[in-house]
CSV table of C-alpha atoms in Angstrom, one decimal:
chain,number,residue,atom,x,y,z
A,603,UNK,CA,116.7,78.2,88.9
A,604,UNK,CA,120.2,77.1,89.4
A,605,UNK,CA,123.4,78.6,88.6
A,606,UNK,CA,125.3,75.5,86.5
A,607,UNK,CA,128.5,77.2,86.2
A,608,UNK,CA,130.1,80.3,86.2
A,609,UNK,CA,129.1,82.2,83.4
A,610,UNK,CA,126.7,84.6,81.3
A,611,UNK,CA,122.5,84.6,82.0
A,612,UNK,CA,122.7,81.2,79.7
A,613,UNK,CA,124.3,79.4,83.1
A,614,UNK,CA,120.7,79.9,84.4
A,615,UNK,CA,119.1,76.8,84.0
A,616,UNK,CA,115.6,75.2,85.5
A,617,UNK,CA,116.2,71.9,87.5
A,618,UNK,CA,113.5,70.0,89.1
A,619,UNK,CA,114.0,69.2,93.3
A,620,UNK,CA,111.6,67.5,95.6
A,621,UNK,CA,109.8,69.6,98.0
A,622,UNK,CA,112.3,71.1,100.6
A,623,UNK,CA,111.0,70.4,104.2
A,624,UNK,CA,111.6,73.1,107.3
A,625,UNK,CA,114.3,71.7,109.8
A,626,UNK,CA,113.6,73.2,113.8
A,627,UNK,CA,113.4,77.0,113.7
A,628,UNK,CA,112.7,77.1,110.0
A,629,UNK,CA,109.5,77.6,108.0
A,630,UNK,CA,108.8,76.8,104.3
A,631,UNK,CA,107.9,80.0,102.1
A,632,UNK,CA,106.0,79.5,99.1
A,633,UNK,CA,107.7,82.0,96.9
A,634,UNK,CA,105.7,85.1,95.6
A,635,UNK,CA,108.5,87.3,94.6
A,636,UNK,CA,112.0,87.4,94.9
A,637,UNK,CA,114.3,90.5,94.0
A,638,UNK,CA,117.2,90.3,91.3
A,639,UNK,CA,120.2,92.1,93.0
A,640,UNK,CA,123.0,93.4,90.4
A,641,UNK,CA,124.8,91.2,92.9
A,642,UNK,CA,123.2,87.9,91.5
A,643,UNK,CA,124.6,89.0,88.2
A,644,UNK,CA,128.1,89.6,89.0
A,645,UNK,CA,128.1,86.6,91.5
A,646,UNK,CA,127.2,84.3,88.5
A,647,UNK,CA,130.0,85.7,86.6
A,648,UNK,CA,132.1,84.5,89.6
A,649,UNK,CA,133.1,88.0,90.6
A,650,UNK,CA,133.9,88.4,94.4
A,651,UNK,CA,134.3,84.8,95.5
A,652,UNK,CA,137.3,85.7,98.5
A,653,UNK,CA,133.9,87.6,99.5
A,654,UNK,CA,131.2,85.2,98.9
A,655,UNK,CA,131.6,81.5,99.0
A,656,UNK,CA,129.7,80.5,96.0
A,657,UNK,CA,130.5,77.3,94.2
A,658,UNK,CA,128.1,76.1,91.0
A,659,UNK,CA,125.8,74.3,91.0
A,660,UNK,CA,124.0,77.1,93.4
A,661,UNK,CA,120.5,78.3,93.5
A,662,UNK,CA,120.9,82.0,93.6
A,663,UNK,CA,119.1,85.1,95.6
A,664,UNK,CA,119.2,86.1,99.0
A,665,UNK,CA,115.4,88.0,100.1
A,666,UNK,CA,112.5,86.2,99.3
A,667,UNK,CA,108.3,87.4,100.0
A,668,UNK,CA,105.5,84.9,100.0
A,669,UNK,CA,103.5,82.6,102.3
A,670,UNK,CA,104.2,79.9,104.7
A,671,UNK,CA,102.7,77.1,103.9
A,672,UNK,CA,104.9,74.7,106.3
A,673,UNK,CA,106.3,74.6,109.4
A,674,UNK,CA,109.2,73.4,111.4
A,675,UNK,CA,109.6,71.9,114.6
A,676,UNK,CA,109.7,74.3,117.6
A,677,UNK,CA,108.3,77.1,115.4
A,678,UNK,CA,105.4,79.5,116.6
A,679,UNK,CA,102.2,77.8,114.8
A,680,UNK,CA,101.1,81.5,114.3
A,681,UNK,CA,103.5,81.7,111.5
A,682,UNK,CA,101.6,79.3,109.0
A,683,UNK,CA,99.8,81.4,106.5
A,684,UNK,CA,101.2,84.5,106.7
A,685,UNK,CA,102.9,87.1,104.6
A,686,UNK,CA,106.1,87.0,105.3
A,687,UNK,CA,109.6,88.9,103.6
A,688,UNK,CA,112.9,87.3,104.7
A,689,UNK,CA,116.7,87.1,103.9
A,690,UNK,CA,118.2,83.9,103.4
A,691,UNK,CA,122.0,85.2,103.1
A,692,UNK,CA,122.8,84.8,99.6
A,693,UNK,CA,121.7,81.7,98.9
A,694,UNK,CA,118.3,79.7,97.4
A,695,UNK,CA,115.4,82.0,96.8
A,696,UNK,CA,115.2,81.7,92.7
A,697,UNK,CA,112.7,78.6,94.2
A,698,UNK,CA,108.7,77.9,94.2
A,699,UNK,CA,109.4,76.7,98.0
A,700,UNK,CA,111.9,78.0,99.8
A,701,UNK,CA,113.4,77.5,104.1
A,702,UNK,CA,113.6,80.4,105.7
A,703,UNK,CA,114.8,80.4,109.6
A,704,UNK,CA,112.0,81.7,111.5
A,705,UNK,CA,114.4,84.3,112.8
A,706,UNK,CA,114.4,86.3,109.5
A,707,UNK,CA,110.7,86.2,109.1
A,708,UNK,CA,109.1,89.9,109.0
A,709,UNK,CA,105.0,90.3,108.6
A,710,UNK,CA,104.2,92.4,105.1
A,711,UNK,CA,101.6,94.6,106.5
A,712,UNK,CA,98.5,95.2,105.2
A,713,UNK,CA,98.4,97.2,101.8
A,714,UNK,CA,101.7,96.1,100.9
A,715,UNK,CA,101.6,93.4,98.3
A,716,UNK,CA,104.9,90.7,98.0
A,717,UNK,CA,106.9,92.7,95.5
A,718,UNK,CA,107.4,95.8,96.7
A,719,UNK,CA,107.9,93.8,100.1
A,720,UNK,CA,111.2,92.0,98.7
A,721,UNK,CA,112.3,95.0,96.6
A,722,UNK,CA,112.1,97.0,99.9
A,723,UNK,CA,113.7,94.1,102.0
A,724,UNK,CA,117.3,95.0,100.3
A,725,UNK,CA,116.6,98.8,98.7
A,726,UNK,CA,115.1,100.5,101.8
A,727,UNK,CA,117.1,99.0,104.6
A,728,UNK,CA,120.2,100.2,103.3
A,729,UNK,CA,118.7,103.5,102.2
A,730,UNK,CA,117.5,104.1,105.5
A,731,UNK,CA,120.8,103.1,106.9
A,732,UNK,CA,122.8,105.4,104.4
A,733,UNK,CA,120.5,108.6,105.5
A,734,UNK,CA,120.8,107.9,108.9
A,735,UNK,CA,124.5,107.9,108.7
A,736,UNK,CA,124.4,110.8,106.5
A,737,UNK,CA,122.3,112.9,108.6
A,738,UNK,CA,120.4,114.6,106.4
A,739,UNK,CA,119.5,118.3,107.6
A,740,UNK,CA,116.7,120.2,106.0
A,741,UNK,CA,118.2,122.9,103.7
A,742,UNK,CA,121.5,121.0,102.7
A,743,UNK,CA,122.2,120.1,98.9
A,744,UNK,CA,122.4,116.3,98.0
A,745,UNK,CA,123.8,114.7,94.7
A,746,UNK,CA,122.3,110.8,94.4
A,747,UNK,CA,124.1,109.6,91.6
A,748,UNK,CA,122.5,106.6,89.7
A,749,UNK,CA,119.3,108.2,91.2
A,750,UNK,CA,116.5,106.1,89.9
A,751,UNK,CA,118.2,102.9,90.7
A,752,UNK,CA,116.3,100.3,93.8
A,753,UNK,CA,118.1,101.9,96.8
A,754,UNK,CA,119.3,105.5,95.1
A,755,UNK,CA,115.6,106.1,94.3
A,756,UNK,CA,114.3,105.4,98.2
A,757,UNK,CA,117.2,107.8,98.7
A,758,UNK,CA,116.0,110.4,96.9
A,759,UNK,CA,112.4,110.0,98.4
A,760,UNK,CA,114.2,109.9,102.1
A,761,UNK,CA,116.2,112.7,101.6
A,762,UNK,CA,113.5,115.0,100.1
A,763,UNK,CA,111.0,114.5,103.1
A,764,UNK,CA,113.9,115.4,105.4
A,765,UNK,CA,113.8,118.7,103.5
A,766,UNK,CA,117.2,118.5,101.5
A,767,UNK,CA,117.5,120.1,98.3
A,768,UNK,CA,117.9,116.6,95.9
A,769,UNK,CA,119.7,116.1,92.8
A,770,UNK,CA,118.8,113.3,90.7
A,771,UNK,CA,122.3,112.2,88.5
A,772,UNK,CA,120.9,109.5,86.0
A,773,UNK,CA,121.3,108.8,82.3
A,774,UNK,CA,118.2,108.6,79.8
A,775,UNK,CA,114.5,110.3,79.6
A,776,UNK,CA,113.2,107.5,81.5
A,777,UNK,CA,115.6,107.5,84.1
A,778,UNK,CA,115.6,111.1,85.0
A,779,UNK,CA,111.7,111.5,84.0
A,780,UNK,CA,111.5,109.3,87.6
A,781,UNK,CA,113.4,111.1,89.1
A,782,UNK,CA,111.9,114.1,88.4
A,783,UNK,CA,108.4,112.1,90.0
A,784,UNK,CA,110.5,111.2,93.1
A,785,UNK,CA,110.8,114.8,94.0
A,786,UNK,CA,114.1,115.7,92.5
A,787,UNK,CA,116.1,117.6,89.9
A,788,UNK,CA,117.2,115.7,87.3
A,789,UNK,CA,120.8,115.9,86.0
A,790,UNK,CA,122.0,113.5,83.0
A,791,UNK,CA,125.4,112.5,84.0
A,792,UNK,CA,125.9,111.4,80.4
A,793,UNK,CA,126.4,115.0,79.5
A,794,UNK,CA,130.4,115.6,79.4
A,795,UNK,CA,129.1,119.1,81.4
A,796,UNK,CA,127.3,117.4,84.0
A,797,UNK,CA,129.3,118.3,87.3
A,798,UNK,CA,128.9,122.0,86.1
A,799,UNK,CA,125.1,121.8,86.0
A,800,UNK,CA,124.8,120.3,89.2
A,801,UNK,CA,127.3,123.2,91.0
A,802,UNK,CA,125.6,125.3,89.3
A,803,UNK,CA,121.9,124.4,90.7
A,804,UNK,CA,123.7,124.1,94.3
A,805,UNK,CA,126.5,125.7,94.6
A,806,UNK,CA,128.3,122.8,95.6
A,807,UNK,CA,126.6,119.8,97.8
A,808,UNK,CA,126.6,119.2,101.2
A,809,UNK,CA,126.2,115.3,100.7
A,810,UNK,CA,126.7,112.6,98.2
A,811,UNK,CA,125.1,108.8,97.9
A,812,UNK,CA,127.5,107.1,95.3
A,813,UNK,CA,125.9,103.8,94.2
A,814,UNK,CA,127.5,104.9,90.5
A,815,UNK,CA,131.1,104.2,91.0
A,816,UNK,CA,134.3,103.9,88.9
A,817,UNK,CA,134.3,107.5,86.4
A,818,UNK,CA,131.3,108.8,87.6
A,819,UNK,CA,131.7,108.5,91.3
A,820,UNK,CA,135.1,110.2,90.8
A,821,UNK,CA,133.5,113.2,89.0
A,822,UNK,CA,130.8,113.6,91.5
A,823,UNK,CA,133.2,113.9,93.9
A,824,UNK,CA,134.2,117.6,92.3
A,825,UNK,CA,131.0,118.8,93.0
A,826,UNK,CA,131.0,118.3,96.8
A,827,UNK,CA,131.5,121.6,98.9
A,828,UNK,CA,134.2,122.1,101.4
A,829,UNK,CA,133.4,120.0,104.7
A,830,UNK,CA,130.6,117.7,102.6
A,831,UNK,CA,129.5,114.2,103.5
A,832,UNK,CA,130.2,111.0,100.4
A,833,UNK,CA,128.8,108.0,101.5
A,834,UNK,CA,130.0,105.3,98.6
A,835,UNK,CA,127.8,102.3,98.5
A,836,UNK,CA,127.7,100.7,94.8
A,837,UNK,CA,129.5,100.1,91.6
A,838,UNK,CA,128.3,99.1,88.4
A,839,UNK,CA,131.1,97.7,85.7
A,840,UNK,CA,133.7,99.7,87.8
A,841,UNK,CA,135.1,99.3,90.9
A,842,UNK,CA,134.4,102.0,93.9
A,843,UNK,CA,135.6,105.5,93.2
A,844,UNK,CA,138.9,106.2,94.0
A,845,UNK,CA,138.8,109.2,94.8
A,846,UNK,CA,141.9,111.8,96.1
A,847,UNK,CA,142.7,111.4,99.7
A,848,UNK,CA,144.7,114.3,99.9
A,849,UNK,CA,142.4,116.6,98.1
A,850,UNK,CA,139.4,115.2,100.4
A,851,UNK,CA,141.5,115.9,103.7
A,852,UNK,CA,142.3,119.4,102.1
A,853,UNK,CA,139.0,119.8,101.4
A,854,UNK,CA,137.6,118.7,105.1
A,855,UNK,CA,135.4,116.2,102.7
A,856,UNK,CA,134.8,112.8,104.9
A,857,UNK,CA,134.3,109.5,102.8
A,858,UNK,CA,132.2,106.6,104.4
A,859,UNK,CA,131.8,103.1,102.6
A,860,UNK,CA,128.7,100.8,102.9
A,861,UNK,CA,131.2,98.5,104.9
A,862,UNK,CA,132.0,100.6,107.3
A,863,UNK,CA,128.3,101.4,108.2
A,864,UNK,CA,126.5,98.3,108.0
A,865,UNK,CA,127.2,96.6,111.0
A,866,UNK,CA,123.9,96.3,112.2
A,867,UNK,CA,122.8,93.5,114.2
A,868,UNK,CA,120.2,90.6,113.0
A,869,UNK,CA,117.6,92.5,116.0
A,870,UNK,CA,118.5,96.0,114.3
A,871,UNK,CA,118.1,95.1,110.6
A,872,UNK,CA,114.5,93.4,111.1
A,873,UNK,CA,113.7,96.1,113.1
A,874,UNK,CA,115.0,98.3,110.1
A,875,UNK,CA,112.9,96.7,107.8
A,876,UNK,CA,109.6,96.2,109.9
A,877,UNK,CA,109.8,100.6,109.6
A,878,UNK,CA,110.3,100.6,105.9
A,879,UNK,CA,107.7,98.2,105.3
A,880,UNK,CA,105.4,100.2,107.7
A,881,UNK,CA,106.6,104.0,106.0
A,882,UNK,CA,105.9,101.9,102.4
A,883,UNK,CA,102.5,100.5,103.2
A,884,UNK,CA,101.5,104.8,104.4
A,885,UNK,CA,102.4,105.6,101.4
A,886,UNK,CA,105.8,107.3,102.6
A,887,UNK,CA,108.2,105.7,100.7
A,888,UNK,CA,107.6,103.7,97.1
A,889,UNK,CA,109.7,101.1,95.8
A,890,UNK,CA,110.7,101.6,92.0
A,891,UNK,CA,109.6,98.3,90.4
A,892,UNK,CA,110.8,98.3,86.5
A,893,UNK,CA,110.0,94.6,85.4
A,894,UNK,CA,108.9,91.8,86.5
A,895,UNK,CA,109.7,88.1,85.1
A,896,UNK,CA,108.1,84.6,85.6
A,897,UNK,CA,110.7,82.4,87.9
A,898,UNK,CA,111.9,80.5,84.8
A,899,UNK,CA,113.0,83.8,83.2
A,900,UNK,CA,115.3,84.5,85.0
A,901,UNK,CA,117.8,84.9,82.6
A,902,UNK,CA,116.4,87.3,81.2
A,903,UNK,CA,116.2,89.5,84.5
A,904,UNK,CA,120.1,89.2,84.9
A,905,UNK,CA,120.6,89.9,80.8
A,906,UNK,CA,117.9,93.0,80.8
A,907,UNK,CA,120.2,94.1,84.0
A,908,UNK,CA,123.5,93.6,82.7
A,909,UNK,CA,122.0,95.7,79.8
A,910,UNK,CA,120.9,98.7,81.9
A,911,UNK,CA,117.6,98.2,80.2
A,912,UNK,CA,115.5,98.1,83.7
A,913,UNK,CA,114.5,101.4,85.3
A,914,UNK,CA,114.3,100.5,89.1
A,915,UNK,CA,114.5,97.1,90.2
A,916,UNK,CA,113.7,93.7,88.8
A,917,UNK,CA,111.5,91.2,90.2
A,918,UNK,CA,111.2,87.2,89.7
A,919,UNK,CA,107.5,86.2,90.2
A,920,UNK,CA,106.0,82.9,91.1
């Protein structure tokens, strides 16, 4: 599926390529399923390009989960057949056969099947990362705002089994019934009364995950008790939260970005991901999968996105 141009799902087009073949240190993935980030969708609107060099005609996506079925030179042989789940840095995975360096390549364990493995490749290393950071302490009273989204509802889960007290802000039944399942309260910040209802089941919270953003992120920040933790890591149609400076210095509140905390090392983010694939296949941790779409539809992946119509995370299959 390539990008054509800059542009609305239509861009997304099906284009025929011959068979890619591994160069040394790469393998060749036969794709099983690939993740659609809300990042493919503004990328293909040509948002963020002093960030991201991406000039149409691209193939899009950056993690991909599947088999290899080829491989390089100077490549371990034991690679070919396996299960694998790798990033590819932005670039190539909306494919049937994809090369992947074999430096990115992570085994799927057993009971783990391909797409929970590339929702988890994205969603549960950076919740992992963000509730490391946080330091979640049993007892303490945490707001996730856009709660049943890919990383916001591995947050919740994380959060919970460190023994927090987990708030759940989404908008509609189906939304919040998840995150009521996840182990949460459920809080629809579509509500003008929202912020009240959530100091009013804590009191005030100790920490915030923002993947909301723009109005919302700002309004979460009012229900954050003196000294609390807000860890900002996504925006939908809005940029980051801006939120008061002054007040948060007033109010001893600290403000972290995702920028400022992932700087992990390539060793450190496949070692990352190896535990979250390990906590998913015990049963620790479950990736929320809403939909899944055949390769060629993915169009209709980014428009269902774009349209807040998905309840977890969407997923291109072979």
């Amino acid at each position: 599926m390539q990008v054509t141009k800059f542009g609305g799902p239509e861009v997304l087009s099906v284009i025929e390529k011959a068979d890619p073949a591994p160069r040394p240190g790469q393998v060749l993935v036969r794709m099983e399923a690939v993740d659609v980030l809300f990042l493919d969708t503004r990328l293909r609107q040509g948002w963020g390009r002093e960030y991201f060099e991406m000039k149409p005609p691209y193939i899009p996506g950056d993690g991909i989960a599947g088999e290899v079925v080829a491989l390089g030179a100077d490549v371990d042989p034991a690679w070919l057949g396996k299960k694998v789940v790798a990033s590819t840095e932005n670039s190539g995975t909306y494919a049937e056969l994809v090369t992947v360096e074999e430096t990115e390549l992570v085994v799927i364990p057993g009971g783990l099947d391909e797409q929970a493995a590339a929702v988890l490749l994205h969603d549960a290393t950076t919740a992992m990362q963000l509730v490391d950071h946080a330091a979640v302490r049993p007892g303490e009273r945490v707001l996730v705002t856009a709660a049943a989204g890919g990383a916001a509802s591995i947050i919740v889960q994380l959060a919970t089994t460190a023994g927090a007290k987990v708030i759940g802000a989404a908008r509609g039944e189906e939304k919040l019934g998840l995150v009521r399942e996840l182990g949460a309260e459920p809080v629809d910040y579509s509500a003008p009364d929202w912020v009240e209802k959530v100091r009013e089941l804590t009191g005030g919270v100790d920490v915030i995950f923002d993947g909301a953003g723009g109005a919302y992120g700002r309004a979460a920040f009012q229900s954050a008790d003196n000294g609390a933790r807000v860890i900002t890591y996504g925006a939908s149609d809005e940029d980051f939260a801006e939120i008061d400076a002054d007040e948060a210095r007033r109010r001893d509140v600290t403000i972290t970005g995702l920028l400022e905390i992932r700087h992990l090392s390539r060793p450190q983010r496949k070692d990352v991901l190896t535990k979250a694939l390990a906590e998913a296949a015990a049963g620790h941790i479950t990736p929320a999968i809403g939909r899944t779409f055949p390769l060629e539809r993915a169009a209709d992946a980014h428009t269902a996105i774009e349209r807040r119509e998905i309840v977890g995370r969407a997923v291109l299959r072979a």
